[in-house]
PDB file of C-alpha atoms in Angstrom:
ATOM      1  CA  MET A   6     -69.951  48.101 136.215  1.00 42.00           C
ATOM      2  CA  SER A   7     -70.163  44.996 134.100  1.00 46.00           C
ATOM      3  CA  GLU A   8     -67.592  42.208 134.297  1.00 65.00           C
ATOM      4  CA  ALA A   9     -66.340  42.959 130.800  1.00 81.00           C
ATOM      5  CA  SER A  10     -65.248  46.547 130.500  1.00 92.00           C
ATOM      6  CA  VAL A  11     -63.688  48.392 127.612  1.00 97.00           C
ATOM      7  CA  GLY A  12     -59.923  48.601 127.857  1.00 97.00           C
ATOM      8  CA  ILE A  13     -58.052  51.789 127.017  1.00 98.00           C
ATOM      9  CA  VAL A  14     -54.533  52.005 125.537  1.00 98.00           C
ATOM     10  CA  LEU A  15     -52.734  55.341 125.391  1.00 98.00           C
ATOM     11  CA  VAL A  16     -49.955  55.450 122.800  1.00 98.00           C
ATOM     12  CA  SER A  17     -47.437  58.280 122.951  1.00 98.00           C
ATOM     13  CA  HIS A  18     -43.943  58.838 121.613  1.00 97.00           C
ATOM     14  CA  SER A  19     -42.916  59.298 125.248  1.00 97.00           C
ATOM     15  CA  ALA A  20     -43.309  56.706 127.997  1.00 97.00           C
ATOM     16  CA  GLU A  21     -43.617  59.499 130.550  1.00 97.00           C
ATOM     17  CA  VAL A  22     -46.360  61.288 128.617  1.00 98.00           C
ATOM     18  CA  ALA A  23     -48.357  58.082 128.116  1.00 98.00           C
ATOM     19  CA  ALA A  24     -48.069  57.149 131.801  1.00 97.00           C
ATOM     20  CA  SER A  25     -48.964  60.662 132.973  1.00 98.00           C
ATOM     21  CA  VAL A  26     -52.034  60.899 130.748  1.00 98.00           C
ATOM     22  CA  ALA A  27     -53.150  57.455 131.975  1.00 96.00           C
ATOM     23  CA  GLU A  28     -52.735  58.581 135.588  1.00 95.00           C
ATOM     24  CA  LEU A  29     -54.596  61.835 134.926  1.00 95.00           C
ATOM     25  CA  ALA A  30     -57.488  60.132 133.137  1.00 94.00           C
ATOM     26  CA  LYS A  31     -57.909  57.502 135.845  1.00 93.00           C
ATOM     27  CA  GLY A  32     -57.672  60.118 138.586  1.00 92.00           C
ATOM     28  CA  LEU A  33     -60.246  62.417 137.008  1.00 90.00           C
ATOM     29  CA  ALA A  34     -62.584  59.507 136.316  1.00 86.00           C
ATOM     30  CA  GLY A  35     -62.985  58.787 140.012  1.00 82.00           C
ATOM     31  CA  GLY A  36     -64.195  55.237 139.449  1.00 58.00           C
ATOM     32  CA  GLY A  37     -61.707  54.975 136.613  1.00 54.00           C
ATOM     33  CA  THR A  38     -59.467  52.848 138.781  1.00 61.00           C
ATOM     34  CA  GLU A  39     -61.774  50.000 137.732  1.00 86.00           C
ATOM     35  CA  VAL A  40     -61.136  50.667 134.040  1.00 93.00           C
ATOM     36  CA  PRO A  41     -58.206  48.763 132.542  1.00 96.00           C
ATOM     37  CA  VAL A  42     -55.876  51.447 131.175  1.00 97.00           C
ATOM     38  CA  ALA A  43     -52.380  50.844 129.818  1.00 98.00           C
ATOM     39  CA  ALA A  44     -49.730  53.254 128.625  1.00 98.00           C
ATOM     40  CA  ALA A  45     -47.650  52.293 125.599  1.00 98.00           C
ATOM     41  CA  GLY A  46     -45.085  55.016 125.243  1.00 97.00           C
ATOM     42  CA  GLY A  47     -41.699  55.264 123.660  1.00 96.00           C
ATOM     43  CA  THR A  48     -39.512  52.426 122.503  1.00 94.00           C
ATOM     44  CA  GLU A  49     -38.362  49.251 124.222  1.00 93.00           C
ATOM     45  CA  GLY A  50     -35.045  50.935 124.967  1.00 93.00           C
ATOM     46  CA  GLY A  51     -36.712  53.869 126.688  1.00 91.00           C
ATOM     47  CA  GLY A  52     -36.247  56.352 123.845  1.00 93.00           C
ATOM     48  CA  LEU A  53     -38.742  58.528 122.048  1.00 96.00           C
ATOM     49  CA  GLY A  54     -40.789  56.788 119.374  1.00 96.00           C
ATOM     50  CA  THR A  55     -43.410  54.092 119.098  1.00 96.00           C
ATOM     51  CA  SER A  56     -43.182  50.341 119.452  1.00 96.00           C
ATOM     52  CA  ALA A  57     -45.550  47.830 117.889  1.00 97.00           C
ATOM     53  CA  GLU A  58     -44.524  45.325 120.551  1.00 97.00           C
ATOM     54  CA  LEU A  59     -45.336  47.668 123.443  1.00 98.00           C
ATOM     55  CA  ILE A  60     -48.669  48.600 121.881  1.00 98.00           C
ATOM     56  CA  ALA A  61     -49.654  44.948 121.324  1.00 98.00           C
ATOM     57  CA  ALA A  62     -48.654  44.025 124.877  1.00 98.00           C
ATOM     58  CA  ALA A  63     -50.604  46.969 126.319  1.00 98.00           C
ATOM     59  CA  ALA A  64     -53.709  46.032 124.327  1.00 98.00           C
ATOM     60  CA  ALA A  65     -53.497  42.418 125.481  1.00 98.00           C
ATOM     61  CA  SER A  66     -53.124  43.561 129.095  1.00 98.00           C
ATOM     62  CA  VAL A  67     -56.371  45.597 129.076  1.00 97.00           C
ATOM     63  CA  ASP A  68     -58.519  43.240 127.005  1.00 97.00           C
ATOM     64  CA  ARG A  69     -61.513  42.136 129.088  1.00 95.00           C
ATOM     65  CA  GLY A  70     -63.668  41.020 126.164  1.00 94.00           C
ATOM     66  CA  ALA A  71     -65.565  44.273 125.599  1.00 96.00           C
ATOM     67  CA  GLY A  72     -63.126  45.804 123.137  1.00 97.00           C
ATOM     68  CA  VAL A  73     -60.062  47.989 123.350  1.00 98.00           C
ATOM     69  CA  ALA A  74     -59.973  51.697 122.498  1.00 98.00           C
ATOM     70  CA  VAL A  75     -56.556  52.941 121.395  1.00 98.00           C
ATOM     71  CA  LEU A  76     -55.792  56.663 121.517  1.00 98.00           C
ATOM     72  CA  THR A  77     -52.588  58.061 120.033  1.00 98.00           C
ATOM     73  CA  ASP A  78     -50.642  61.284 120.208  1.00 96.00           C
ATOM     74  CA  LEU A  79     -48.908  61.911 116.857  1.00 92.00           C
ATOM     75  CA  GLY A  80     -48.428  60.652 113.299  1.00 91.00           C
ATOM     76  CA  SER A  81     -46.232  57.580 113.569  1.00 92.00           C
ATOM     77  CA  ALA A  82     -48.176  56.342 116.581  1.00 96.00           C
ATOM     78  CA  VAL A  83     -51.270  56.360 114.365  1.00 97.00           C
ATOM     79  CA  LEU A  84     -49.397  54.580 111.580  1.00 96.00           C
ATOM     80  CA  THR A  85     -48.071  51.922 113.951  1.00 96.00           C
ATOM     81  CA  VAL A  86     -51.549  51.158 115.318  1.00 97.00           C
ATOM     82  CA  LYS A  87     -52.997  51.089 111.788  1.00 97.00           C
ATOM     83  CA  ALA A  88     -50.308  48.613 110.744  1.00 96.00           C
ATOM     84  CA  LEU A  89     -51.079  46.385 113.732  1.00 97.00           C
ATOM     85  CA  LEU A  90     -54.799  46.498 112.924  1.00 97.00           C
ATOM     86  CA  ALA A  91     -54.093  45.639 109.279  1.00 96.00           C
ATOM     87  CA  GLU A  92     -52.082  42.572 110.298  1.00 93.00           C
ATOM     88  CA  GLY A  93     -55.219  41.313 111.973  1.00 87.00           C
ATOM     89  CA  ASP A  94     -53.745  39.054 114.644  1.00 91.00           C
ATOM     90  CA  GLU A  95     -51.496  41.386 116.641  1.00 94.00           C
ATOM     91  CA  LEU A  96     -54.233  43.121 118.639  1.00 97.00           C
ATOM     92  CA  PRO A  97     -57.210  41.677 120.518  1.00 96.00           C
ATOM     93  CA  GLU A  98     -60.450  41.275 118.607  1.00 94.00           C
ATOM     94  CA  GLY A  99     -62.538  44.419 118.942  1.00 95.00           C
ATOM     95  CA  THR A 100     -59.587  46.819 119.074  1.00 98.00           C
ATOM     96  CA  ARG A 101     -60.299  50.242 117.578  1.00 97.00           C
ATOM     97  CA  LEU A 102     -58.087  53.191 116.805  1.00 98.00           C
ATOM     98  CA  VAL A 103     -60.027  56.170 118.156  1.00 98.00           C
ATOM     99  CA  ASP A 104     -59.768  59.550 116.446  1.00 97.00           C
ATOM    100  CA  ALA A 105     -59.680  61.845 119.458  1.00 97.00           C
ATOM    101  CA  PRO A 106     -57.468  64.438 121.118  1.00 97.00           C
ATOM    102  CA  PHE A 107     -54.962  62.625 123.280  1.00 97.00           C
ATOM    103  CA  VAL A 108     -55.466  64.145 126.740  1.00 97.00           C
ATOM    104  CA  GLU A 109     -59.118  65.205 126.608  1.00 96.00           C
ATOM    105  CA  GLY A 110     -60.074  62.082 124.662  1.00 97.00           C
ATOM    106  CA  ALA A 111     -58.331  59.848 127.181  1.00 97.00           C
ATOM    107  CA  VAL A 112     -60.218  61.428 130.061  1.00 97.00           C
ATOM    108  CA  ALA A 113     -63.538  61.138 128.225  1.00 97.00           C
ATOM    109  CA  ALA A 114     -62.825  57.518 127.266  1.00 97.00           C
ATOM    110  CA  VAL A 115     -61.933  56.447 130.800  1.00 96.00           C
ATOM    111  CA  VAL A 116     -64.856  58.326 132.378  1.00 95.00           C
ATOM    112  CA  THR A 117     -67.264  56.741 129.903  1.00 95.00           C
ATOM    113  CA  ALA A 118     -65.770  53.259 130.260  1.00 95.00           C
ATOM    114  CA  ALA A 119     -66.106  53.609 134.038  1.00 93.00           C
ATOM    115  CA  THR A 120     -69.895  53.812 133.586  1.00 92.00           C
ATOM    116  CA  GLY A 121     -69.902  50.378 131.955  1.00 93.00           C
ATOM    117  CA  ALA A 122     -70.487  51.797 128.477  1.00 95.00           C
ATOM    118  CA  ASP A 123     -69.700  49.753 125.377  1.00 97.00           C
ATOM    119  CA  LEU A 124     -66.863  50.382 122.929  1.00 98.00           C
ATOM    120  CA  ALA A 125     -68.985  52.495 120.569  1.00 98.00           C
ATOM    121  CA  ALA A 126     -69.977  54.830 123.403  1.00 98.00           C
ATOM    122  CA  VAL A 127     -66.387  55.081 124.657  1.00 98.00           C
ATOM    123  CA  GLU A 128     -65.205  55.903 121.138  1.00 98.00           C
ATOM    124  CA  ALA A 129     -67.951  58.507 120.657  1.00 98.00           C
ATOM    125  CA  ALA A 130     -67.187  60.213 123.977  1.00 98.00           C
ATOM    126  CA  ALA A 131     -63.479  60.398 123.184  1.00 97.00           C
ATOM    127  CA  ALA A 132     -64.116  61.750 119.681  1.00 97.00           C
ATOM    128  CA  GLU A 133     -66.549  64.332 121.048  1.00 97.00           C
ATOM    129  CA  ALA A 134     -63.640  65.810 122.997  1.00 95.00           C
ATOM    130  CA  TYR A 135     -62.599  67.545 119.750  1.00 94.00           C
ATOM    131  CA  SER A 136     -65.478  69.949 120.348  1.00 94.00           C
ATOM    132  CA  TYR A 137     -64.529  70.903 123.923  1.00 88.00           C
ATOM    133  CA  ARG A 138     -64.104  74.650 124.090  1.00 87.00           C
ATOM    134  CA  LYS A 139     -61.539  76.179 126.420  1.00 86.00           C
ATOM    135  CA  VAL A 140     -62.346  79.799 125.845  1.00 89.00           C
TER     136      VAL A 140
END
C-alpha cells in the first residue's frame, strides 16, 4: 500500500452505529486495519443526531493526503457534510461526499482503499454497492 491512503469517514446519527460499521468494514477488509477509518456519529453530548464538529475532526484524523471519502446514513447527515463542503475550509482538501449505501458502501470503500486505490476508485466501489443483490 502506498504511503498516502484514502481516508474514510462514516457519519451516522448514532455513535454506536458509526463505530460498529467502521469495525465491520475494517474487519471484513482484512488488510483494512491499514486504512484510516473514523466514525463520526451522534452529537457531542452523546445523543442522536449529527455534529459538524465531530465530522470535521474525524476527517482531519484520517487525512493522509490522498483524499477523504465520507459516507453518511440519513438526510441530515448528508446536509451537514454538504454544508461543511460548501464552507470550503472545514474539511481537508480532497474530501468527497460519497453517494453509497452506508454499510455495504463502507465495506467496499475500505476494501478498495486497502488495495492502495485512489479516491475516485474508492468512491466508485462504494457507489457500486447500490447494485449488490441479496436475493
